[in-house]
Tab-separated table of C-alpha atoms and ligand atoms in Angstrom:
chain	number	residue	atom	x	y	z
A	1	UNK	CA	23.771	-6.621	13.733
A	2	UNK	CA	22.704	-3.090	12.443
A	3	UNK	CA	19.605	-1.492	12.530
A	4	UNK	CA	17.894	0.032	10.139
A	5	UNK	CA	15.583	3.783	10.847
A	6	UNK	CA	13.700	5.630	8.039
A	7	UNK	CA	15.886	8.633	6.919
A	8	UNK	CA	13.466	10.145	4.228
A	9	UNK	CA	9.455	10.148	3.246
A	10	UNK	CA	8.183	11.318	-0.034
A	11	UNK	CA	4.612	10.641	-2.121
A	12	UNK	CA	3.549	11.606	-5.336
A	13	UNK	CA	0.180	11.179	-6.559
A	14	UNK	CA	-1.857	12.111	-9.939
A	15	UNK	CA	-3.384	15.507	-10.113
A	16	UNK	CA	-6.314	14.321	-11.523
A	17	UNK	CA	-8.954	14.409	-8.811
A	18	UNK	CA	-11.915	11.785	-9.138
A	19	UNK	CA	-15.192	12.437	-6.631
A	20	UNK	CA	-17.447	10.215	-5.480
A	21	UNK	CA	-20.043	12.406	-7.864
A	22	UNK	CA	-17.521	11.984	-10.584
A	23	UNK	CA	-18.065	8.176	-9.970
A	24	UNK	CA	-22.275	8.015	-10.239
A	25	UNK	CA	-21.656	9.694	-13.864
A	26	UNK	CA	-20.055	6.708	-14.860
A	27	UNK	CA	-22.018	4.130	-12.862
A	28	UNK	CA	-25.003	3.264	-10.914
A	29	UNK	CA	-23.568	4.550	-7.452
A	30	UNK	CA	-23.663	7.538	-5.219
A	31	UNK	CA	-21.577	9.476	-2.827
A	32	UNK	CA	-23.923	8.417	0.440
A	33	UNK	CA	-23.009	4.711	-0.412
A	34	UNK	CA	-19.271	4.972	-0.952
A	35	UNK	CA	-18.747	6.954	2.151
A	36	UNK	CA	-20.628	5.412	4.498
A	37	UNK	CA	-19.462	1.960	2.915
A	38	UNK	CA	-15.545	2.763	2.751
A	39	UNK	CA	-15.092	6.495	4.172
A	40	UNK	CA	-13.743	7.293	0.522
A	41	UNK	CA	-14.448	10.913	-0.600
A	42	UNK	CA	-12.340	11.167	-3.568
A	43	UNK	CA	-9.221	9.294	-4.945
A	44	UNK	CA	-6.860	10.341	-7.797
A	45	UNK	CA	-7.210	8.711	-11.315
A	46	UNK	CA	-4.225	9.208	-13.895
A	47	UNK	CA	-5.488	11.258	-16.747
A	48	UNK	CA	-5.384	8.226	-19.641
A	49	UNK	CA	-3.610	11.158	-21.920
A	50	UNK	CA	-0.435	11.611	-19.410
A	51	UNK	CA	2.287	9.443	-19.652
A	52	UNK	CA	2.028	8.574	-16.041
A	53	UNK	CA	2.523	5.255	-14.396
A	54	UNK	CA	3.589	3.091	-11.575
A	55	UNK	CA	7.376	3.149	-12.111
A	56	UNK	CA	6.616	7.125	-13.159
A	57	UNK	CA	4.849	7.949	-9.390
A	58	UNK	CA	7.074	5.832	-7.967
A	59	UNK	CA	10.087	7.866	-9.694
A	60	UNK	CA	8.907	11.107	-8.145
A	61	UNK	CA	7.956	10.065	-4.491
A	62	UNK	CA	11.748	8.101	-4.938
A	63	UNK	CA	13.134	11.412	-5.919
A	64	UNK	CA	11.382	13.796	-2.580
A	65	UNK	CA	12.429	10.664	0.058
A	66	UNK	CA	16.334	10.748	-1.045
A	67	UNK	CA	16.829	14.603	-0.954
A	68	UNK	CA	14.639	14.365	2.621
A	69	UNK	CA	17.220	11.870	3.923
A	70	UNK	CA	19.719	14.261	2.660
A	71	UNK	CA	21.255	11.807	0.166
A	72	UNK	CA	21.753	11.587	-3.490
A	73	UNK	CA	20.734	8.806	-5.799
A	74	UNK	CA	24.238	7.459	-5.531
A	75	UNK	CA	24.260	6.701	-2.363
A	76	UNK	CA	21.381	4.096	-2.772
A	77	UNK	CA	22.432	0.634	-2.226
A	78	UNK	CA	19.407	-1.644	-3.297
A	79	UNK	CA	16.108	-0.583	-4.723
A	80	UNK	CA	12.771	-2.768	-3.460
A	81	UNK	CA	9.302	-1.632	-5.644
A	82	UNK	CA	6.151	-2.993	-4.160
A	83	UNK	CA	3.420	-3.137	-6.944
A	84	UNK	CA	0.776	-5.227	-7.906
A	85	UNK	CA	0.330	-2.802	-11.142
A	86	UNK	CA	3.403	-2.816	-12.784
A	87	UNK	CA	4.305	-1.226	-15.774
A	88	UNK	CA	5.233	-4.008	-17.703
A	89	UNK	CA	4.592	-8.240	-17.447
A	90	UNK	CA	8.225	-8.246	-16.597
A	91	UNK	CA	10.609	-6.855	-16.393
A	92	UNK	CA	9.724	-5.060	-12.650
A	93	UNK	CA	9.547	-1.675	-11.955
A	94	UNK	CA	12.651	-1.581	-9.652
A	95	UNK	CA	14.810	-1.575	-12.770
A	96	UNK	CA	12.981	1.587	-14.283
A	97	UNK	CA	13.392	3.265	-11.310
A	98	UNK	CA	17.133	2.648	-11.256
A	99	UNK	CA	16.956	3.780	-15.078
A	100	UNK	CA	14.766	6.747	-14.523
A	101	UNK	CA	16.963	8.090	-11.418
A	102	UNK	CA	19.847	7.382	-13.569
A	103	UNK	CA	21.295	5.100	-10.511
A	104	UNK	CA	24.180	3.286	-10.663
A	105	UNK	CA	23.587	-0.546	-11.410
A	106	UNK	CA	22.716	-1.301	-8.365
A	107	UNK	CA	20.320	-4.138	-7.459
A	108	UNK	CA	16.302	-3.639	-7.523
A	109	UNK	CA	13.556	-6.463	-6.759
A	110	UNK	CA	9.982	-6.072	-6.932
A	111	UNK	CA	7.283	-7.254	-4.305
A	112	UNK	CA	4.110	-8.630	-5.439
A	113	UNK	CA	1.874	-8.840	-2.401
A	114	UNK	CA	-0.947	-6.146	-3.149
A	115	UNK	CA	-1.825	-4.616	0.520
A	116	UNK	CA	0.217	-5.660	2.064
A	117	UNK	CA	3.455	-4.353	-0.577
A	118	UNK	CA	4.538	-2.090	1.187
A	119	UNK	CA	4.984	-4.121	4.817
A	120	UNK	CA	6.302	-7.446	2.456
A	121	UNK	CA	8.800	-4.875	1.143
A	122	UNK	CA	10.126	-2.691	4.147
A	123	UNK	CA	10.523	-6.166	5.567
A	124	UNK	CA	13.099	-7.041	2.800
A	125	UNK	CA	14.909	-3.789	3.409
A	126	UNK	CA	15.338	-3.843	6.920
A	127	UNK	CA	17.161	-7.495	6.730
A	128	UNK	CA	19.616	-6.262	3.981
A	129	UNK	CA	20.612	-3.725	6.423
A	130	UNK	CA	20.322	-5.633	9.491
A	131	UNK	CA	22.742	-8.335	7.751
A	132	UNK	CA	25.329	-5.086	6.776
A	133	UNK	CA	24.762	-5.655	3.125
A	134	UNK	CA	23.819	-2.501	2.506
A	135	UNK	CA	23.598	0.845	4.021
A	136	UNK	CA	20.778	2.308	2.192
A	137	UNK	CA	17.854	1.103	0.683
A	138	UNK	CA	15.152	2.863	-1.307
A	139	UNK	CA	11.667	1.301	-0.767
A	140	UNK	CA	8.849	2.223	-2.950
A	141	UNK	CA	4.750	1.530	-3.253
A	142	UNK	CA	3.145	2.873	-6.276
A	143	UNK	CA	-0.222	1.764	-7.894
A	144	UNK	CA	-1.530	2.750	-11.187
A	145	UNK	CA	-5.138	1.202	-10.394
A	146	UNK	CA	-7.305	3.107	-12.790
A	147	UNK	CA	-6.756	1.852	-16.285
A	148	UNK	CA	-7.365	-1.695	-14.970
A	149	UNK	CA	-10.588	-1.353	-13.342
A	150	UNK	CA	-14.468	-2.065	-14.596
A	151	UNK	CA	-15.823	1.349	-14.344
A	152	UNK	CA	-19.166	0.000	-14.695
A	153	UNK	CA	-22.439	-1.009	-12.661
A	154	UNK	CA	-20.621	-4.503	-13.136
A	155	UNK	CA	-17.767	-3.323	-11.547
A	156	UNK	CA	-18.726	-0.535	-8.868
A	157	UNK	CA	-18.083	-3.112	-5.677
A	158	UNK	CA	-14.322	-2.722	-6.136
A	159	UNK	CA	-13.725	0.235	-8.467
A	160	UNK	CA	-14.791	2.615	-6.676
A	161	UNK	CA	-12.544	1.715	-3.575
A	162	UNK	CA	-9.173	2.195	-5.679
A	163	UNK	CA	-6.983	5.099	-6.377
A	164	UNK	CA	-3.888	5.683	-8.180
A	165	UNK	CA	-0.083	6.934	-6.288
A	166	UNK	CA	3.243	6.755	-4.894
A	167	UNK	CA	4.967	6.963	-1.728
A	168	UNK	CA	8.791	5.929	-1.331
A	169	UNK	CA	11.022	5.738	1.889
A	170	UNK	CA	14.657	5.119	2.083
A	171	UNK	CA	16.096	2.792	5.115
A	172	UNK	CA	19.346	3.459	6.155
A	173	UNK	CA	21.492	1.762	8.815
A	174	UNK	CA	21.873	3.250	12.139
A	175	UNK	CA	24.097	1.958	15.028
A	176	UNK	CA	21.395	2.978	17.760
A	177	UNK	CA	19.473	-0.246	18.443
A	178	UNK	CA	16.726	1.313	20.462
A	179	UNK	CA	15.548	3.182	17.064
A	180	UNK	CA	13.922	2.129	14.029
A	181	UNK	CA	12.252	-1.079	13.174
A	182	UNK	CA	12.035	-2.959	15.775
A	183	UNK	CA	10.393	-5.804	14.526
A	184	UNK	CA	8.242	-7.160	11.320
A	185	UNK	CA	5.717	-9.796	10.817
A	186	UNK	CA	4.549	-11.433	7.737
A	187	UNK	CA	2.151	-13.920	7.294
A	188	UNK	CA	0.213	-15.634	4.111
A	189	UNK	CA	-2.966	-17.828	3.607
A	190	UNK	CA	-3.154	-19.005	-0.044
A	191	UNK	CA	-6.390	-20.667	0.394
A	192	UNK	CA	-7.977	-17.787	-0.385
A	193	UNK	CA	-6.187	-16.083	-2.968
A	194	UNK	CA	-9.149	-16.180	-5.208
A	195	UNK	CA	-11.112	-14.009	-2.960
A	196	UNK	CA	-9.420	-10.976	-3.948
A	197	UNK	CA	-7.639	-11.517	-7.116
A	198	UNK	CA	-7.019	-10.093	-11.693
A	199	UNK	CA	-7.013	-13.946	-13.138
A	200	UNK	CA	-5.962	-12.984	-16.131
A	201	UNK	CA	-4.289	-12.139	-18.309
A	202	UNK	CA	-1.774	-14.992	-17.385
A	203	UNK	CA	0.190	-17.652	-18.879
A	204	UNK	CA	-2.707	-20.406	-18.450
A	205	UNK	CA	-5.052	-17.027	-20.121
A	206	UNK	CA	-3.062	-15.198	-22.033
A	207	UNK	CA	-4.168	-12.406	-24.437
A	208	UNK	CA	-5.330	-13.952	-27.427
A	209	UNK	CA	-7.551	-16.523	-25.849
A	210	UNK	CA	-9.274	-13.371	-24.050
A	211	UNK	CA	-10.041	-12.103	-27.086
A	212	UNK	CA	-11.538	-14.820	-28.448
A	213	UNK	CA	-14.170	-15.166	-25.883
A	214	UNK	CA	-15.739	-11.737	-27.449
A	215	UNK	CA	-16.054	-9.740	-23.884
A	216	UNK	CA	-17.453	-12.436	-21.853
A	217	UNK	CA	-14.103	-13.356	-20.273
A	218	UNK	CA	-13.787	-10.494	-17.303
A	219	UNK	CA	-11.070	-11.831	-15.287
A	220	UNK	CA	-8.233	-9.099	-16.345
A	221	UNK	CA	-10.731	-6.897	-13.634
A	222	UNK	CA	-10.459	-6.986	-10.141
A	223	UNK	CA	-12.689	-9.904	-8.560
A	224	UNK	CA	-13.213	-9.190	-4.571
A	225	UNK	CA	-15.349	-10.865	-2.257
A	226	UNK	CA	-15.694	-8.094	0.431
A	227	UNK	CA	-17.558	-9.366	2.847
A	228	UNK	CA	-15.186	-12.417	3.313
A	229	UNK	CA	-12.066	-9.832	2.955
A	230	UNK	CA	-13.878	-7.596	5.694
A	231	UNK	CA	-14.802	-10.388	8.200
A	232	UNK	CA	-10.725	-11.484	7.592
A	233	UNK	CA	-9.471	-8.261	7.791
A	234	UNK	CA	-10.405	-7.050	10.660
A	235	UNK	CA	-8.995	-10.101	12.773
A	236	UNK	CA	-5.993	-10.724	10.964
A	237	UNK	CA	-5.344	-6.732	11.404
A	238	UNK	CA	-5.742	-7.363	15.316
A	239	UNK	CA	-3.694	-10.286	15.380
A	240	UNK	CA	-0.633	-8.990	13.915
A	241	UNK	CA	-0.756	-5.626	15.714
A	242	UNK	CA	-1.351	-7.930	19.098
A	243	UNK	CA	1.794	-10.146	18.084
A	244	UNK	CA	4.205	-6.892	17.154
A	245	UNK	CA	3.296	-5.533	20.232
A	246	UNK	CA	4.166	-8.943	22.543
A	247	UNK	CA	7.476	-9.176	20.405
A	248	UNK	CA	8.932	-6.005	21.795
A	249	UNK	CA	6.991	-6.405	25.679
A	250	UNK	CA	4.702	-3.170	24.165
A	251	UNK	CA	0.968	-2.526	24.913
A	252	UNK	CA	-1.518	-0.853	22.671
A	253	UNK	CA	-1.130	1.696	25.369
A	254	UNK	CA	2.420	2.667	24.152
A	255	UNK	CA	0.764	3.129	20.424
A	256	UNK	CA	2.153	6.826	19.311
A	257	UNK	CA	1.114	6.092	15.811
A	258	UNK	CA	-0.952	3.291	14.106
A	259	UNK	CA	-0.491	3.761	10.150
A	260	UNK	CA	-3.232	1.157	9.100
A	261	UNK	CA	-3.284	0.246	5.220
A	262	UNK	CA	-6.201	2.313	4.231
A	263	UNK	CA	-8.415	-0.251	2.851
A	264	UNK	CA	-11.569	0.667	4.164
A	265	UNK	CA	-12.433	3.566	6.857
A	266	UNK	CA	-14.266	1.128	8.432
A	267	UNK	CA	-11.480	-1.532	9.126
A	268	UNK	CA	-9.466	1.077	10.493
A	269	UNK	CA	-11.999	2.321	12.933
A	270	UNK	CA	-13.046	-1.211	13.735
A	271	UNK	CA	-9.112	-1.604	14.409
A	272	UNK	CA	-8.900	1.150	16.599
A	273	UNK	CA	-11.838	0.500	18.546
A	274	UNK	CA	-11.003	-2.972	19.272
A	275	UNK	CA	-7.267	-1.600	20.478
A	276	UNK	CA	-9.440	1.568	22.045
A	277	UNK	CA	-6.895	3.708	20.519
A	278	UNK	CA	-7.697	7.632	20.052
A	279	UNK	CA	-8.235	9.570	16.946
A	280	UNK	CA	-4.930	10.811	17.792
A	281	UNK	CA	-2.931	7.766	17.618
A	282	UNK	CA	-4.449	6.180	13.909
A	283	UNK	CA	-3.908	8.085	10.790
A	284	UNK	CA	-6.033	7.815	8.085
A	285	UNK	CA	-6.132	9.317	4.838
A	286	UNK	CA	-8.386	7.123	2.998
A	287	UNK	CA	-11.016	9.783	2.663
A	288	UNK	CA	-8.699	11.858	0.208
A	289	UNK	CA	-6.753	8.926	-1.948
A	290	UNK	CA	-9.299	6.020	-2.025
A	291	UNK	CA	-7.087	2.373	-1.747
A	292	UNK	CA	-3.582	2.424	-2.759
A	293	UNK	CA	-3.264	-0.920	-2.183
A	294	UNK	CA	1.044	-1.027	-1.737
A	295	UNK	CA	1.077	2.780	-2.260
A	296	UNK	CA	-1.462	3.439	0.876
A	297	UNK	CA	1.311	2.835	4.169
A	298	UNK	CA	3.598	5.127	2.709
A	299	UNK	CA	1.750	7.318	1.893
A	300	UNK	CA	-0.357	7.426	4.792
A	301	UNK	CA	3.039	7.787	6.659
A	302	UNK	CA	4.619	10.476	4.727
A	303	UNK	CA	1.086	12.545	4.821
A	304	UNK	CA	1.039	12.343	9.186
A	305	UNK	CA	4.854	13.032	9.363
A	306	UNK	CA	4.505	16.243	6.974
A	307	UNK	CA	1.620	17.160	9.379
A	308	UNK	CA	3.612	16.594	12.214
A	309	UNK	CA	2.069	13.698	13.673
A	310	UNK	CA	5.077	11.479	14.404
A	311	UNK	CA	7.692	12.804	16.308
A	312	UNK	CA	11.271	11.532	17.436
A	313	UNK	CA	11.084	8.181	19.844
A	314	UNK	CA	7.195	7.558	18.914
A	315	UNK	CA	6.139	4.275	18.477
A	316	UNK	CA	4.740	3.874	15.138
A	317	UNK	CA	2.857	0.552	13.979
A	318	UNK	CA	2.296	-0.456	10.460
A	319	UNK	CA	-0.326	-3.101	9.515
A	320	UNK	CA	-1.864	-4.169	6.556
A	321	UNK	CA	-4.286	-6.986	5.438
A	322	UNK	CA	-4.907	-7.943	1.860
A	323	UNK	CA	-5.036	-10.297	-1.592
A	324	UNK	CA	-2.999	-13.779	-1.300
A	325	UNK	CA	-4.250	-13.697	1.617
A	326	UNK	CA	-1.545	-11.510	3.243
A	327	UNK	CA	-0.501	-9.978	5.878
A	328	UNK	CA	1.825	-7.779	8.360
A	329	UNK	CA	2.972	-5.359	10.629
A	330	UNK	CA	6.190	-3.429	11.643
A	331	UNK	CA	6.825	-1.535	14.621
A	332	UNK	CA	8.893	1.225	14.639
A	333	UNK	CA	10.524	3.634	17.400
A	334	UNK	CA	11.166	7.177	15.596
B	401	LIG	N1	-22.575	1.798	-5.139
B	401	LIG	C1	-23.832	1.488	-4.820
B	401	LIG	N2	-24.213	0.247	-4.484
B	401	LIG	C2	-23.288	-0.721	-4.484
B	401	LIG	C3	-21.948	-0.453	-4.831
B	401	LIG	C4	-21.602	0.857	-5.171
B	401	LIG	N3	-20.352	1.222	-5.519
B	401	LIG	N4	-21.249	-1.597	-4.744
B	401	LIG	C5	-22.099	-2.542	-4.357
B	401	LIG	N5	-23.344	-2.035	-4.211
B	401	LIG	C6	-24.587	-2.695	-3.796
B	401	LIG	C7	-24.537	-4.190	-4.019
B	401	LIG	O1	-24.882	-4.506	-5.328
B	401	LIG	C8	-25.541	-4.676	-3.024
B	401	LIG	O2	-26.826	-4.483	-3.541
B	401	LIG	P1	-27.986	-5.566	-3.257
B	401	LIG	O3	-28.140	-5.591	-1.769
B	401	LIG	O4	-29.141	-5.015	-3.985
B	401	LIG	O5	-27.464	-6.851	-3.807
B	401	LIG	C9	-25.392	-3.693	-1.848
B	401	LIG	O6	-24.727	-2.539	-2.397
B	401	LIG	C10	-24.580	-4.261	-0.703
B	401	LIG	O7	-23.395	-4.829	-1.249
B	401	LIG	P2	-22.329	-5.513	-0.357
B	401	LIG	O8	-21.202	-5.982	-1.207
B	401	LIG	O9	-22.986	-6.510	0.561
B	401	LIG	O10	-21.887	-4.256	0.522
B	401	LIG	P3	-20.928	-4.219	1.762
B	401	LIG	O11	-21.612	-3.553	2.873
B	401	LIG	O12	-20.289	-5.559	2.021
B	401	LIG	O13	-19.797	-3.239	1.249
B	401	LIG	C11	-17.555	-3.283	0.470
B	401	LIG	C12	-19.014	-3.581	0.138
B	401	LIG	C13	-16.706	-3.691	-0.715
B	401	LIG	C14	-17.398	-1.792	0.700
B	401	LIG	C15	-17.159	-4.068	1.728
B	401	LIG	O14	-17.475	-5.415	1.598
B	401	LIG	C16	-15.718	-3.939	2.058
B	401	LIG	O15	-15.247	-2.882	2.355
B	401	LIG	N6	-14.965	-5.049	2.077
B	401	LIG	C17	-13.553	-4.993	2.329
B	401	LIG	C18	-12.890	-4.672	1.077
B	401	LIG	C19	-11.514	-4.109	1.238
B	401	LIG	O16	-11.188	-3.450	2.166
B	401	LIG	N7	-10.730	-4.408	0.244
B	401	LIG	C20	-9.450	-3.866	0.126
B	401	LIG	C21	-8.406	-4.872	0.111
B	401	LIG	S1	-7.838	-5.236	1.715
């Protein structure tokens, strides 16, 4: 068995810079609520005039991780997109990205498990390369969140948590076992997948019959229940840190580097409290880039490694909790 370390980090996200200010013009809300409530300062929309999109960000981040890792596009094996906003119904965005990198026909596959993307899809990765099918894998997380959301008083519970981005990684395989992911965890609860969930449109609702309920149908927006998403996010966060940990004989102690998805501020400093972890050893970026949803880990990773935050032989922990339910974490030695 090989194992797979992270060779190369990029992110990409939208120029266009969106304030909490910029928010309360467009809605009954305020910058004292949205900070204290999710730690969010500003986010970046995608100008609605650009020709940006998921499989566009994602593109771009794809594009800075490859030359990082010192590769070219043709020595990518296997493409995995995690994306809950794709650019089309189908096909996925892995197959633009292999189009828009001019790539070989290699293989792509898209992820569809919101938050928790990005975890769902390193995952993959690591067992192609653990098996020896391939020897390096491009992994990307974009989210083009804006153009989907209610940016109304209706709406201001979730809108004003997401943003839009990109981060990309590749995975390559390395001989040294005592580096690079160590372990991943994935777990799902279904029960509640209709506590943080866009209904529509769908096969059962597709576009016309939308239409024909004049604006009262609204469930093509985001529906969350956040309290109930809270209260479960904060314990299945725990959990799954707590069970990478026990996998690999590791205490929160031996944390260099917890890269929480960057839902809310809040669940990441209830996280860290819980683990009594120092600001030194969670990274958050929240504050600048709102919720990426399967954009957020890598980008939050790519953002403390270009500040020099991880270093070679940290730990690193990923973790994310989100819509399905679902959830993860991977541990990494750097
Ligand atoms: N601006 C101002 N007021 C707002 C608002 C906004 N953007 N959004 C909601 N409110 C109001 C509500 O209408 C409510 O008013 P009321 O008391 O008069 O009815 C009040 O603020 C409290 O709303 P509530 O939903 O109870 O707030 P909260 O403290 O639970 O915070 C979240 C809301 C969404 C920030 C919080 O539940 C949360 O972070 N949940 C987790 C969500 C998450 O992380 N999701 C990402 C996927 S993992």
């Amino acid at each position: 068995m090989y194992n797979s370390k992270i060779t190369g980090l990029g992110y990409y996200v939208p120029e266009n810079i969106v304030t909490n200010d910029d928010l309360s013009e467009l809605m009954d809300t305020n910058d004292a609520w949205i900070q204290e409530r999710t730690g969010i300062k500003e986010r970046r929309w995608i100008d609605k005039n650009s020709d940006e999109s998921s499989a566009t960000m994602g593109a771009k981040a794809s594009k800075i991780a490859i030359e990082r890792a010192g590769l070219t596009k043709d020595d990518i094996d296997f493409i995995v997109f995690a994306t809950l906003s794709p650019d089309y119904f189908f096909p996925g965005c892995g197959v633009q990205i292999q189009d828009m990198l001019d790539m070989p026909t290699i293989g792509a596959i898209d992820i569809r498990n919101q938050c928790s993307g990005f975890i769902y899809a390193i995952s993959t990765a690591d067992q192609f390369i653990k098996t020896g099918m391939y020897k390096n894998i491009l992994v990307i997380g974009a989210e083009y969140h804006s153009n989907g959301l209610d940016k109304t008083t209706r709406g201001r519970g979730v809108s004003v948590i997401f943003g839009d981005g990109a981060g990309a990684c590749v995975l390559s395989r390395t001989d040294d076992n005592s580096k690079g992911i160590l372990s991943s965890h994935l777990h799902s609860e279904g029960k509640y997948a209709d506590k943080l969930i866009v209904k529509s449109p769908s096969i059962k609702n597709w576009v016309p019959d939308i239409i024909n309920t004049n604006g009262e149908d609204t469930s093509y927006y985001p529906y969350m229940d956040g309290t109930f998403v809270f209260k479960n996010a904060i314990v299945r966060f725990s959990e799954v840190i707590k069970e990478g940990l026990e996998k690999n004989n590791l205490n929160t102690e031996d944390i260099d580097m917890l890269i929480p998805h960057q839902a809310n501020l809040r669940i990441s400093q209830f996280v860290q409290k819980k683990f009594g972890l120092s600001n030194d050893q969670v990274f958050n970026n929240i504050m600048k880039f709102g919720n990426t949803t399967a954009a957020s880990i890598i980008i939050a990773l790519t953002d403390a490694w270009e500040q020099n935050k991880i270093k070679e032989n940290d730990l690193v922990v990923l973790a994310a909790f989100g819509s399905g339910f679902t959830w993860g974490s991977v541990i990494i030695r750097w």
